[in-house]
Amino acid sequence: MSTRLLEHPSAEDIRLESVLHALADPMRLAIVRFLAESDREVGCSEIELAVSKSTGTHHFRVLREAGVINQCYRGTAKLNALRRADLDALFPGLLDSIIAATTRQAP
Amino acid sequence: MSTRLLEHPSAEDIRLESVLHALADPMRLAIVRFLAESDREVGCSEIELAVSKSTGTHHFRVLREAGVINQCYRGTAKLNALRRADLDALFPGLLDSIIAATTRQAP
């Protein structure tokens, strides 16, 4: 099965401001929470977002370009996973506190 | 001495997305870090920002409207303080992890 690569920032290029910007959106927070709960690679279509496909794609790209998620193609499917190890090393406690906050805030 | 009040969201109206948006900016992160290190009410003019006064005022307002800081007038001075108790109660660990991250990331 072919694996195409998408561009990602290397860990040392991940910036706190970009990560916070990427997470400052309810839909992207929902994606991150879903990925955190899944703890595995997840196809975009597995995450139900009440938006058009192109809007969904945009949100995933913002997360990838900020360094929050890894995306790769496996055949025609785009798979997503949190960059938890990178983020935890760079910003200890940040991701966990944000995920916990989304859980508390959810209606 | 007169104390004029400015509008602030009440604690229950503080939203995670708004807090993350407010912090997704290097200048506003610098303000928050300064306030965290000061641990007291700080006048706007005490924090050196390499921007015009109106841009500085804008950044303080974004932080206040998101619920990150308290601002009040004391005479003609506008004083700022982190809403640490509110934020820590709503989003445990979030503020500390972000402040720690700014320290690690700072050049």
PDB file of C-alpha atoms in Angstrom:
ATOM      1  CA  MET A   1       0.000   0.000   0.000  1.00  0.00           C
ATOM      2  CA  SER A   2       1.451   3.379  -0.954  1.00  0.00           C
ATOM      3  CA  THR A   3       2.093   6.005   1.688  1.00  0.00           C
ATOM      4  CA  ARG A   4       2.270   9.592   0.465  1.00  0.00           C
ATOM      5  CA  LEU A   5       3.800  12.118   2.767  1.00  0.00           C
ATOM      6  CA  LEU A   6       2.318  15.487   3.676  1.00  0.00           C
ATOM      7  CA  GLU A   7       4.354  18.415   4.966  1.00  0.00           C
ATOM      8  CA  HIS A   8       4.717  18.721   8.720  1.00  0.00           C
ATOM      9  CA  PRO A   9       6.781  21.071  10.861  1.00  0.00           C
ATOM     10  CA  SER A  10       9.638  19.313  12.585  1.00  0.00           C
ATOM     11  CA  ALA A  11       9.340  19.224  16.360  1.00  0.00           C
ATOM     12  CA  GLU A  12      11.817  22.073  16.868  1.00  0.00           C
ATOM     13  CA  ASP A  13       9.765  24.300  14.557  1.00  0.00           C
ATOM     14  CA  ILE A  14       6.513  23.874  16.475  1.00  0.00           C
ATOM     15  CA  ARG A  15       5.567  27.231  18.022  1.00  0.00           C
ATOM     16  CA  LEU A  16       3.373  27.699  21.058  1.00  0.00           C
ATOM     17  CA  GLU A  17       1.404  30.533  19.413  1.00  0.00           C
ATOM     18  CA  SER A  18       0.608  28.352  16.389  1.00  0.00           C
ATOM     19  CA  VAL A  19      -0.513  25.451  18.557  1.00  0.00           C
ATOM     20  CA  LEU A  20      -2.756  27.749  20.612  1.00  0.00           C
ATOM     21  CA  HIS A  21      -4.159  29.315  17.445  1.00  0.00           C
ATOM     22  CA  ALA A  22      -4.874  25.878  15.989  1.00  0.00           C
ATOM     23  CA  LEU A  23      -6.694  24.871  19.165  1.00  0.00           C
ATOM     24  CA  ALA A  24      -8.660  28.135  19.489  1.00  0.00           C
ATOM     25  CA  ASP A  25     -11.589  26.716  17.525  1.00  0.00           C
ATOM     26  CA  PRO A  26     -14.425  24.462  18.743  1.00  0.00           C
ATOM     27  CA  MET A  27     -14.281  22.178  15.713  1.00  0.00           C
ATOM     28  CA  ARG A  28     -10.528  21.685  15.921  1.00  0.00           C
ATOM     29  CA  LEU A  29     -10.808  21.112  19.667  1.00  0.00           C
ATOM     30  CA  ALA A  30     -13.406  18.421  18.923  1.00  0.00           C
ATOM     31  CA  ILE A  31     -11.009  16.754  16.462  1.00  0.00           C
ATOM     32  CA  VAL A  32      -8.165  16.808  18.991  1.00  0.00           C
ATOM     33  CA  ARG A  33     -10.398  15.420  21.707  1.00  0.00           C
ATOM     34  CA  PHE A  34     -11.569  12.614  19.410  1.00  0.00           C
ATOM     35  CA  LEU A  35      -7.970  11.744  18.489  1.00  0.00           C
ATOM     36  CA  ALA A  36      -6.915  11.816  22.136  1.00  0.00           C
ATOM     37  CA  GLU A  37      -9.727   9.448  23.082  1.00  0.00           C
ATOM     38  CA  SER A  38      -9.008   7.148  20.129  1.00  0.00           C
ATOM     39  CA  ASP A  39      -5.280   6.918  20.786  1.00  0.00           C
ATOM     40  CA  ARG A  40      -4.686   5.508  17.275  1.00  0.00           C
ATOM     41  CA  GLU A  41      -4.640   6.677  13.651  1.00  0.00           C
ATOM     42  CA  VAL A  42      -8.110   7.823  12.661  1.00  0.00           C
ATOM     43  CA  GLY A  43      -9.510   8.482   9.200  1.00  0.00           C
ATOM     44  CA  CYS A  44     -10.924  11.975   8.604  1.00  0.00           C
ATOM     45  CA  SER A  45     -14.292  10.456   7.726  1.00  0.00           C
ATOM     46  CA  GLU A  46     -14.479   8.690  11.101  1.00  0.00           C
ATOM     47  CA  ILE A  47     -14.789  12.023  12.856  1.00  0.00           C
ATOM     48  CA  GLU A  48     -18.249  13.469  12.385  1.00  0.00           C
ATOM     49  CA  LEU A  49     -18.068  17.199  11.851  1.00  0.00           C
ATOM     50  CA  ALA A  50     -21.200  19.107  10.918  1.00  0.00           C
ATOM     51  CA  VAL A  51     -19.382  20.962   8.135  1.00  0.00           C
ATOM     52  CA  SER A  52     -18.612  20.503   4.436  1.00  0.00           C
ATOM     53  CA  LYS A  53     -15.771  18.198   3.414  1.00  0.00           C
ATOM     54  CA  SER A  54     -13.595  21.139   2.345  1.00  0.00           C
ATOM     55  CA  THR A  55     -14.121  22.917   5.670  1.00  0.00           C
ATOM     56  CA  GLY A  56     -13.231  19.727   7.494  1.00  0.00           C
ATOM     57  CA  THR A  57     -10.095  19.353   5.364  1.00  0.00           C
ATOM     58  CA  HIS A  58      -9.150  22.937   6.228  1.00  0.00           C
ATOM     59  CA  HIS A  59      -9.415  22.274   9.965  1.00  0.00           C
ATOM     60  CA  PHE A  60      -7.249  19.157   9.713  1.00  0.00           C
ATOM     61  CA  ARG A  61      -4.668  21.098   7.695  1.00  0.00           C
ATOM     62  CA  VAL A  62      -4.492  23.896  10.293  1.00  0.00           C
ATOM     63  CA  LEU A  63      -3.842  21.270  12.977  1.00  0.00           C
ATOM     64  CA  ARG A  64      -1.165  19.567  10.858  1.00  0.00           C
ATOM     65  CA  GLU A  65       0.622  22.780   9.895  1.00  0.00           C
ATOM     66  CA  ALA A  66       0.733  23.876  13.545  1.00  0.00           C
ATOM     67  CA  GLY A  67       2.306  20.552  14.531  1.00  0.00           C
ATOM     68  CA  VAL A  68      -0.668  19.273  16.521  1.00  0.00           C
ATOM     69  CA  ILE A  69      -1.427  16.231  14.361  1.00  0.00           C
ATOM     70  CA  ASN A  70       0.314  13.896  11.949  1.00  0.00           C
ATOM     71  CA  GLN A  71      -1.477  13.143   8.706  1.00  0.00           C
ATOM     72  CA  CYS A  72      -0.553  10.505   6.175  1.00  0.00           C
ATOM     73  CA  TYR A  73      -2.196   8.853   3.245  1.00  0.00           C
ATOM     74  CA  ARG A  74      -2.704   5.112   3.474  1.00  0.00           C
ATOM     75  CA  GLY A  75      -3.989   4.289  -0.006  1.00  0.00           C
ATOM     76  CA  THR A  76      -6.729   6.879  -0.555  1.00  0.00           C
ATOM     77  CA  ALA A  77      -7.541   7.337   3.132  1.00  0.00           C
ATOM     78  CA  LYS A  78      -6.017  10.205   5.095  1.00  0.00           C
ATOM     79  CA  LEU A  79      -5.131   9.077   8.578  1.00  0.00           C
ATOM     80  CA  ASN A  80      -4.682  11.405  11.550  1.00  0.00           C
ATOM     81  CA  ALA A  81      -2.975  11.058  14.883  1.00  0.00           C
ATOM     82  CA  LEU A  82      -2.085  13.478  17.660  1.00  0.00           C
ATOM     83  CA  ARG A  83       1.628  14.376  17.908  1.00  0.00           C
ATOM     84  CA  ARG A  84       1.385  13.713  21.602  1.00  0.00           C
ATOM     85  CA  ALA A  85       5.035  12.814  22.208  1.00  0.00           C
ATOM     86  CA  ASP A  86       6.287  15.964  20.436  1.00  0.00           C
ATOM     87  CA  LEU A  87       3.776  18.240  22.157  1.00  0.00           C
ATOM     88  CA  ASP A  88       4.304  16.712  25.604  1.00  0.00           C
ATOM     89  CA  ALA A  89       8.069  17.131  25.238  1.00  0.00           C
ATOM     90  CA  LEU A  90       7.802  20.736  24.033  1.00  0.00           C
ATOM     91  CA  PHE A  91       4.954  21.962  26.234  1.00  0.00           C
ATOM     92  CA  PRO A  92       4.563  19.617  29.216  1.00  0.00           C
ATOM     93  CA  GLY A  93       1.017  19.411  30.489  1.00  0.00           C
ATOM     94  CA  LEU A  94      -0.440  21.697  27.816  1.00  0.00           C
ATOM     95  CA  LEU A  95      -2.278  19.109  25.726  1.00  0.00           C
ATOM     96  CA  ASP A  96      -3.597  17.238  28.758  1.00  0.00           C
ATOM     97  CA  SER A  97      -4.921  20.405  30.375  1.00  0.00           C
ATOM     98  CA  ILE A  98      -6.639  21.471  27.145  1.00  0.00           C
ATOM     99  CA  ILE A  99      -8.207  18.049  26.567  1.00  0.00           C
ATOM    100  CA  ALA A 100      -9.385  17.963  30.181  1.00  0.00           C
ATOM    101  CA  ALA A 101     -10.813  21.470  29.739  1.00  0.00           C
ATOM    102  CA  THR A 102     -12.795  20.450  26.634  1.00  0.00           C
ATOM    103  CA  THR A 103     -14.297  17.564  28.605  1.00  0.00           C
ATOM    104  CA  ARG A 104     -15.323  19.837  31.463  1.00  0.00           C
ATOM    105  CA  GLN A 105     -16.702  22.473  29.118  1.00  0.00           C
ATOM    106  CA  ALA A 106     -18.661  20.096  26.860  1.00  0.00           C
ATOM    107  CA  PRO A 107     -22.406  20.410  27.360  1.00  0.00           C
TER     108      PRO A 107
ATOM    109  CA  MET B   1      -9.379  57.676  44.438  1.00  0.00           C
ATOM    110  CA  SER B   2     -12.043  56.774  41.904  1.00  0.00           C
ATOM    111  CA  THR B   3     -12.244  53.275  40.485  1.00  0.00           C
ATOM    112  CA  ARG B   4     -14.027  52.943  37.151  1.00  0.00           C
ATOM    113  CA  LEU B   5     -15.121  49.496  36.124  1.00  0.00           C
ATOM    114  CA  LEU B   6     -14.531  47.900  32.744  1.00  0.00           C
ATOM    115  CA  GLU B   7     -16.607  45.047  31.341  1.00  0.00           C
ATOM    116  CA  HIS B   8     -15.405  41.537  32.072  1.00  0.00           C
ATOM    117  CA  PRO B   9     -16.968  38.150  31.386  1.00  0.00           C
ATOM    118  CA  SER B  10     -18.127  36.417  34.538  1.00  0.00           C
ATOM    119  CA  ALA B  11     -16.218  33.233  35.336  1.00  0.00           C
ATOM    120  CA  GLU B  12     -18.972  30.963  34.010  1.00  0.00           C
ATOM    121  CA  ASP B  13     -18.912  32.779  30.664  1.00  0.00           C
ATOM    122  CA  ILE B  14     -15.181  32.258  30.071  1.00  0.00           C
ATOM    123  CA  ARG B  15     -14.761  29.931  27.070  1.00  0.00           C
ATOM    124  CA  LEU B  16     -11.723  27.775  26.403  1.00  0.00           C
ATOM    125  CA  GLU B  17     -11.615  28.746  22.713  1.00  0.00           C
ATOM    126  CA  SER B  18     -11.592  32.446  23.599  1.00  0.00           C
ATOM    127  CA  VAL B  19      -8.815  31.989  26.145  1.00  0.00           C
ATOM    128  CA  LEU B  20      -6.715  30.020  23.636  1.00  0.00           C
ATOM    129  CA  HIS B  21      -7.375  32.632  20.953  1.00  0.00           C
ATOM    130  CA  ALA B  22      -6.347  35.416  23.318  1.00  0.00           C
ATOM    131  CA  LEU B  23      -3.118  33.590  24.127  1.00  0.00           C
ATOM    132  CA  ALA B  24      -2.304  32.686  20.504  1.00  0.00           C
ATOM    133  CA  ASP B  25      -0.228  35.816  20.039  1.00  0.00           C
ATOM    134  CA  PRO B  26       3.384  36.457  21.071  1.00  0.00           C
ATOM    135  CA  MET B  27       2.665  39.919  22.442  1.00  0.00           C
ATOM    136  CA  ARG B  28      -0.288  38.778  24.531  1.00  0.00           C
ATOM    137  CA  LEU B  29       1.737  35.815  25.765  1.00  0.00           C
ATOM    138  CA  ALA B  30       4.446  38.259  26.825  1.00  0.00           C
ATOM    139  CA  ILE B  31       1.883  40.317  28.754  1.00  0.00           C
ATOM    140  CA  VAL B  32       0.532  37.206  30.508  1.00  0.00           C
ATOM    141  CA  ARG B  33       4.024  36.039  31.375  1.00  0.00           C
ATOM    142  CA  PHE B  34       4.889  39.463  32.800  1.00  0.00           C
ATOM    143  CA  LEU B  35       1.708  39.492  34.903  1.00  0.00           C
ATOM    144  CA  ALA B  36       2.355  35.933  36.114  1.00  0.00           C
ATOM    145  CA  GLU B  37       5.873  36.858  37.182  1.00  0.00           C
ATOM    146  CA  SER B  38       4.712  40.091  38.833  1.00  0.00           C
ATOM    147  CA  ASP B  39       1.885  38.463  40.780  1.00  0.00           C
ATOM    148  CA  ARG B  40       0.321  41.875  41.488  1.00  0.00           C
ATOM    149  CA  GLU B  41      -1.626  44.582  39.673  1.00  0.00           C
ATOM    150  CA  VAL B  42       0.536  46.084  36.964  1.00  0.00           C
ATOM    151  CA  GLY B  43       0.026  49.304  35.012  1.00  0.00           C
ATOM    152  CA  CYS B  44      -0.095  48.949  31.227  1.00  0.00           C
ATOM    153  CA  SER B  45       2.845  51.300  30.899  1.00  0.00           C
ATOM    154  CA  GLU B  46       5.012  49.071  33.111  1.00  0.00           C
ATOM    155  CA  ILE B  47       5.009  46.372  30.459  1.00  0.00           C
ATOM    156  CA  GLU B  48       7.297  47.316  27.610  1.00  0.00           C
ATOM    157  CA  LEU B  49       5.745  46.334  24.305  1.00  0.00           C
ATOM    158  CA  ALA B  50       7.414  47.395  21.067  1.00  0.00           C
ATOM    159  CA  VAL B  51       4.113  48.569  19.617  1.00  0.00           C
ATOM    160  CA  SER B  52       2.023  51.737  19.504  1.00  0.00           C
ATOM    161  CA  LYS B  53      -0.123  52.624  22.505  1.00  0.00           C
ATOM    162  CA  SER B  54      -3.341  51.785  20.620  1.00  0.00           C
ATOM    163  CA  THR B  55      -2.008  48.366  19.587  1.00  0.00           C
ATOM    164  CA  GLY B  56      -0.998  47.701  23.184  1.00  0.00           C
ATOM    165  CA  THR B  57      -4.458  48.757  24.375  1.00  0.00           C
ATOM    166  CA  HIS B  58      -5.995  46.371  21.840  1.00  0.00           C
ATOM    167  CA  HIS B  59      -3.959  43.432  23.162  1.00  0.00           C
ATOM    168  CA  PHE B  60      -4.953  44.161  26.773  1.00  0.00           C
ATOM    169  CA  ARG B  61      -8.595  44.413  25.714  1.00  0.00           C
ATOM    170  CA  VAL B  62      -8.504  41.022  23.936  1.00  0.00           C
ATOM    171  CA  LEU B  63      -7.101  39.468  27.110  1.00  0.00           C
ATOM    172  CA  ARG B  64      -9.750  41.148  29.287  1.00  0.00           C
ATOM    173  CA  GLU B  65     -12.674  40.236  27.038  1.00  0.00           C
ATOM    174  CA  ALA B  66     -11.546  36.597  26.931  1.00  0.00           C
ATOM    175  CA  GLY B  67     -11.424  36.513  30.731  1.00  0.00           C
ATOM    176  CA  VAL B  68      -7.647  36.160  31.012  1.00  0.00           C
ATOM    177  CA  ILE B  69      -7.005  39.428  32.874  1.00  0.00           C
ATOM    178  CA  ASN B  70      -8.784  41.864  35.118  1.00  0.00           C
ATOM    179  CA  GLN B  71      -8.421  45.522  34.278  1.00  0.00           C
ATOM    180  CA  CYS B  72      -9.468  48.436  36.414  1.00  0.00           C
ATOM    181  CA  TYR B  73      -8.821  52.118  36.516  1.00  0.00           C
ATOM    182  CA  ARG B  74      -7.140  53.484  39.601  1.00  0.00           C
ATOM    183  CA  GLY B  75      -7.299  57.250  38.986  1.00  0.00           C
ATOM    184  CA  THR B  76      -6.000  57.588  35.442  1.00  0.00           C
ATOM    185  CA  ALA B  77      -3.867  54.425  35.502  1.00  0.00           C
ATOM    186  CA  LYS B  78      -5.221  51.184  34.094  1.00  0.00           C
ATOM    187  CA  LEU B  79      -4.126  48.278  36.240  1.00  0.00           C
ATOM    188  CA  ASN B  80      -3.947  44.686  35.056  1.00  0.00           C
ATOM    189  CA  ALA B  81      -3.857  41.369  36.846  1.00  0.00           C
ATOM    190  CA  LEU B  82      -4.186  37.754  35.736  1.00  0.00           C
ATOM    191  CA  ARG B  83      -7.502  36.067  36.617  1.00  0.00           C
ATOM    192  CA  ARG B  84      -5.503  33.160  37.912  1.00  0.00           C
ATOM    193  CA  ALA B  85      -8.070  31.834  40.395  1.00  0.00           C
ATOM    194  CA  ASP B  86     -10.848  31.821  37.791  1.00  0.00           C
ATOM    195  CA  LEU B  87      -8.695  30.231  35.094  1.00  0.00           C
ATOM    196  CA  ASP B  88      -7.185  27.633  37.421  1.00  0.00           C
ATOM    197  CA  ALA B  89     -10.669  26.634  38.598  1.00  0.00           C
ATOM    198  CA  LEU B  90     -12.073  26.415  35.071  1.00  0.00           C
ATOM    199  CA  PHE B  91      -9.093  24.904  33.260  1.00  0.00           C
ATOM    200  CA  PRO B  92      -6.766  23.304  35.821  1.00  0.00           C
ATOM    201  CA  GLY B  93      -3.129  23.342  34.738  1.00  0.00           C
ATOM    202  CA  LEU B  94      -3.745  25.275  31.529  1.00  0.00           C
ATOM    203  CA  LEU B  95      -2.303  28.632  32.542  1.00  0.00           C
ATOM    204  CA  ASP B  96       0.707  27.096  34.288  1.00  0.00           C
ATOM    205  CA  SER B  97       1.561  24.905  31.301  1.00  0.00           C
ATOM    206  CA  ILE B  98       1.302  27.852  28.916  1.00  0.00           C
ATOM    207  CA  ILE B  99       3.424  30.124  31.107  1.00  0.00           C
ATOM    208  CA  ALA B 100       6.009  27.351  31.484  1.00  0.00           C
ATOM    209  CA  ALA B 101       5.961  26.852  27.713  1.00  0.00           C
ATOM    210  CA  THR B 102       6.637  30.548  27.057  1.00  0.00           C
ATOM    211  CA  THR B 103       9.631  30.358  29.380  1.00  0.00           C
ATOM    212  CA  ARG B 104      11.045  27.328  27.577  1.00  0.00           C
ATOM    213  CA  GLN B 105      10.389  28.831  24.170  1.00  0.00           C
ATOM    214  CA  ALA B 106      11.786  32.286  24.906  1.00  0.00           C
ATOM    215  CA  PRO B 107      15.089  32.923  23.127  1.00  0.00           C
TER     216      PRO B 107
END
